[in-house]
Structure formats: structure tokens, C-alpha cells
């Protein structure tokens, strides 16, 4: 079974097998808005560069982005000076 909802809120899911309600039903399901990556704000002096061995301060603000996960991993990839 695959469900798709374009509505937000709390809903009850009733599942039937051969016209009989499956035990444990109904299930309460909460549908929320998905996160908006355009509302993630990354800022700080560390975005301008830094000194090897020194702390780089970079901040990630996801308070306006909605639900989702923010990772804290970093990857430094050398690239040629342009």
C-alpha cells in the first residue's frame, strides 16, 4: 500500500482485509509539510577562509526550513586557484 497526501494535519488510517478491519486499526497519522532547503541559512566568518589548525566558525540555521535533518559533516576538497 502506498499513500500520498496533499493535505496537512492528523488523519485516521483504516486498513481492511476481506472487508474486516485489521486489528490495531485505525492508525493515527500526522502529515506535515516537507522541509524547504532554500530556507537553510549558512553564514559566518569561516566561509571566507581561515588558518590551518585554527577554528573556522560557520553557522547553520534551520529554524525556518521545516522538518528535516541537518548533518554536521564537512569535506575539504582542494581546488586550483582561479
PDB file of C-alpha atoms in Angstrom:
ATOM      1  CA  UNK A   1       0.000   0.000   0.000  1.00  0.00           C
ATOM      2  CA  UNK A   2       1.292   3.442  -0.885  1.00  0.00           C
ATOM      3  CA  UNK A   3      -0.363   6.609   0.364  1.00  0.00           C
ATOM      4  CA  UNK A   4       0.021  10.132  -0.977  1.00  0.00           C
ATOM      5  CA  UNK A   5      -1.485  13.152   0.775  1.00  0.00           C
ATOM      6  CA  UNK A   6      -1.558  16.751  -0.359  1.00  0.00           C
ATOM      7  CA  UNK A   7      -3.248  17.774   2.884  1.00  0.00           C
ATOM      8  CA  UNK A   8      -1.657  18.622   6.228  1.00  0.00           C
ATOM      9  CA  UNK A   9      -2.983  17.525   9.597  1.00  0.00           C
ATOM     10  CA  UNK A  10      -3.940  14.432  11.610  1.00  0.00           C
ATOM     11  CA  UNK A  11      -5.765  11.578   9.907  1.00  0.00           C
ATOM     12  CA  UNK A  12      -7.033   8.106  10.757  1.00  0.00           C
ATOM     13  CA  UNK A  13      -5.955   5.196   8.545  1.00  0.00           C
ATOM     14  CA  UNK A  14      -8.408   2.293   8.352  1.00  0.00           C
ATOM     15  CA  UNK A  15      -6.997  -0.919   6.798  1.00  0.00           C
ATOM     16  CA  UNK A  16      -9.330  -3.747   5.846  1.00  0.00           C
ATOM     17  CA  UNK A  17      -8.640  -7.358   4.845  1.00  0.00           C
ATOM     18  CA  UNK A  18     -11.570  -9.137   3.183  1.00  0.00           C
ATOM     19  CA  UNK A  19     -13.970  -6.474   4.452  1.00  0.00           C
ATOM     20  CA  UNK A  20     -12.714  -6.931   8.043  1.00  0.00           C
ATOM     21  CA  UNK A  21     -10.895  -4.151   9.895  1.00  0.00           C
ATOM     22  CA  UNK A  22      -7.297  -5.205  10.603  1.00  0.00           C
ATOM     23  CA  UNK A  23      -6.569  -5.430  14.373  1.00  0.00           C
ATOM     24  CA  UNK A  24      -4.905  -2.302  15.735  1.00  0.00           C
ATOM     25  CA  UNK A  25      -6.721  -0.020  13.272  1.00  0.00           C
ATOM     26  CA  UNK A  26      -7.360   2.765  12.893  1.00  0.00           C
ATOM     27  CA  UNK A  27      -3.849   4.243  12.977  1.00  0.00           C
ATOM     28  CA  UNK A  28      -3.389   7.956  13.626  1.00  0.00           C
ATOM     29  CA  UNK A  29      -1.103   9.548  11.022  1.00  0.00           C
ATOM     30  CA  UNK A  30       0.274  13.102  11.151  1.00  0.00           C
ATOM     31  CA  UNK A  31       1.070  14.713   7.802  1.00  0.00           C
ATOM     32  CA  UNK A  32       3.437  17.693   7.999  1.00  0.00           C
ATOM     33  CA  UNK A  33       4.972  19.960   5.396  1.00  0.00           C
ATOM     34  CA  UNK A  34       8.282  18.850   3.985  1.00  0.00           C
ATOM     35  CA  UNK A  35      11.363  20.948   4.632  1.00  0.00           C
ATOM     36  CA  UNK A  36      12.484  23.742   2.326  1.00  0.00           C
ATOM     37  CA  UNK A  37      16.236  23.675   1.640  1.00  0.00           C
ATOM     38  CA  UNK A  38      16.050  27.265   0.368  1.00  0.00           C
ATOM     39  CA  UNK A  39      15.297  28.349   3.944  1.00  0.00           C
ATOM     40  CA  UNK A  40      18.507  26.868   5.399  1.00  0.00           C
ATOM     41  CA  UNK A  41      20.836  29.765   6.201  1.00  0.00           C
ATOM     42  CA  UNK A  42      24.610  29.143   6.306  1.00  0.00           C
ATOM     43  CA  UNK A  43      26.762  32.033   7.499  1.00  0.00           C
ATOM     44  CA  UNK A  44      29.861  33.005   9.453  1.00  0.00           C
ATOM     45  CA  UNK A  45      33.411  34.279   9.061  1.00  0.00           C
ATOM     46  CA  UNK A  46      34.649  30.761   8.369  1.00  0.00           C
ATOM     47  CA  UNK A  47      33.026  30.891   4.934  1.00  0.00           C
ATOM     48  CA  UNK A  48      35.679  33.459   3.965  1.00  0.00           C
ATOM     49  CA  UNK A  49      38.549  31.103   4.806  1.00  0.00           C
ATOM     50  CA  UNK A  50      40.821  30.545   7.749  1.00  0.00           C
ATOM     51  CA  UNK A  51      44.199  29.440   9.033  1.00  0.00           C
ATOM     52  CA  UNK A  52      45.256  25.791   9.253  1.00  0.00           C
ATOM     53  CA  UNK A  53      44.907  24.492  12.799  1.00  0.00           C
ATOM     54  CA  UNK A  54      42.556  27.310  13.793  1.00  0.00           C
ATOM     55  CA  UNK A  55      38.820  27.152  14.372  1.00  0.00           C
ATOM     56  CA  UNK A  56      36.518  28.087  11.497  1.00  0.00           C
ATOM     57  CA  UNK A  57      33.199  29.480  12.684  1.00  0.00           C
ATOM     58  CA  UNK A  58      30.346  28.546  10.356  1.00  0.00           C
ATOM     59  CA  UNK A  59      26.719  28.545  11.489  1.00  0.00           C
ATOM     60  CA  UNK A  60      23.772  26.644  10.005  1.00  0.00           C
ATOM     61  CA  UNK A  61      20.312  27.973  10.858  1.00  0.00           C
ATOM     62  CA  UNK A  62      17.459  25.581  10.005  1.00  0.00           C
ATOM     63  CA  UNK A  63      14.750  27.183  12.156  1.00  0.00           C
ATOM     64  CA  UNK A  64      12.755  28.364   9.110  1.00  0.00           C
ATOM     65  CA  UNK A  65      13.355  25.263   6.965  1.00  0.00           C
ATOM     66  CA  UNK A  66      10.734  22.969   8.466  1.00  0.00           C
ATOM     67  CA  UNK A  67      11.235  19.267   9.185  1.00  0.00           C
ATOM     68  CA  UNK A  68      14.434  17.541   8.120  1.00  0.00           C
ATOM     69  CA  UNK A  69      17.899  16.583   9.294  1.00  0.00           C
ATOM     70  CA  UNK A  70      20.985  18.746   9.218  1.00  0.00           C
ATOM     71  CA  UNK A  71      24.311  16.953   9.007  1.00  0.00           C
ATOM     72  CA  UNK A  72      27.455  18.230  10.659  1.00  0.00           C
ATOM     73  CA  UNK A  73      29.962  16.528   8.387  1.00  0.00           C
ATOM     74  CA  UNK A  74      32.496  18.508   6.449  1.00  0.00           C
ATOM     75  CA  UNK A  75      34.713  17.777   3.497  1.00  0.00           C
ATOM     76  CA  UNK A  76      37.639  19.904   2.415  1.00  0.00           C
ATOM     77  CA  UNK A  77      38.429  19.370  -1.250  1.00  0.00           C
ATOM     78  CA  UNK A  78      41.447  21.203  -2.631  1.00  0.00           C
ATOM     79  CA  UNK A  79      40.841  23.063  -5.874  1.00  0.00           C
ATOM     80  CA  UNK A  80      43.168  25.089  -8.055  1.00  0.00           C
ATOM     81  CA  UNK A  81      43.329  28.835  -7.558  1.00  0.00           C
ATOM     82  CA  UNK A  82      41.466  30.623 -10.319  1.00  0.00           C
TER      83      UNK A  82
END
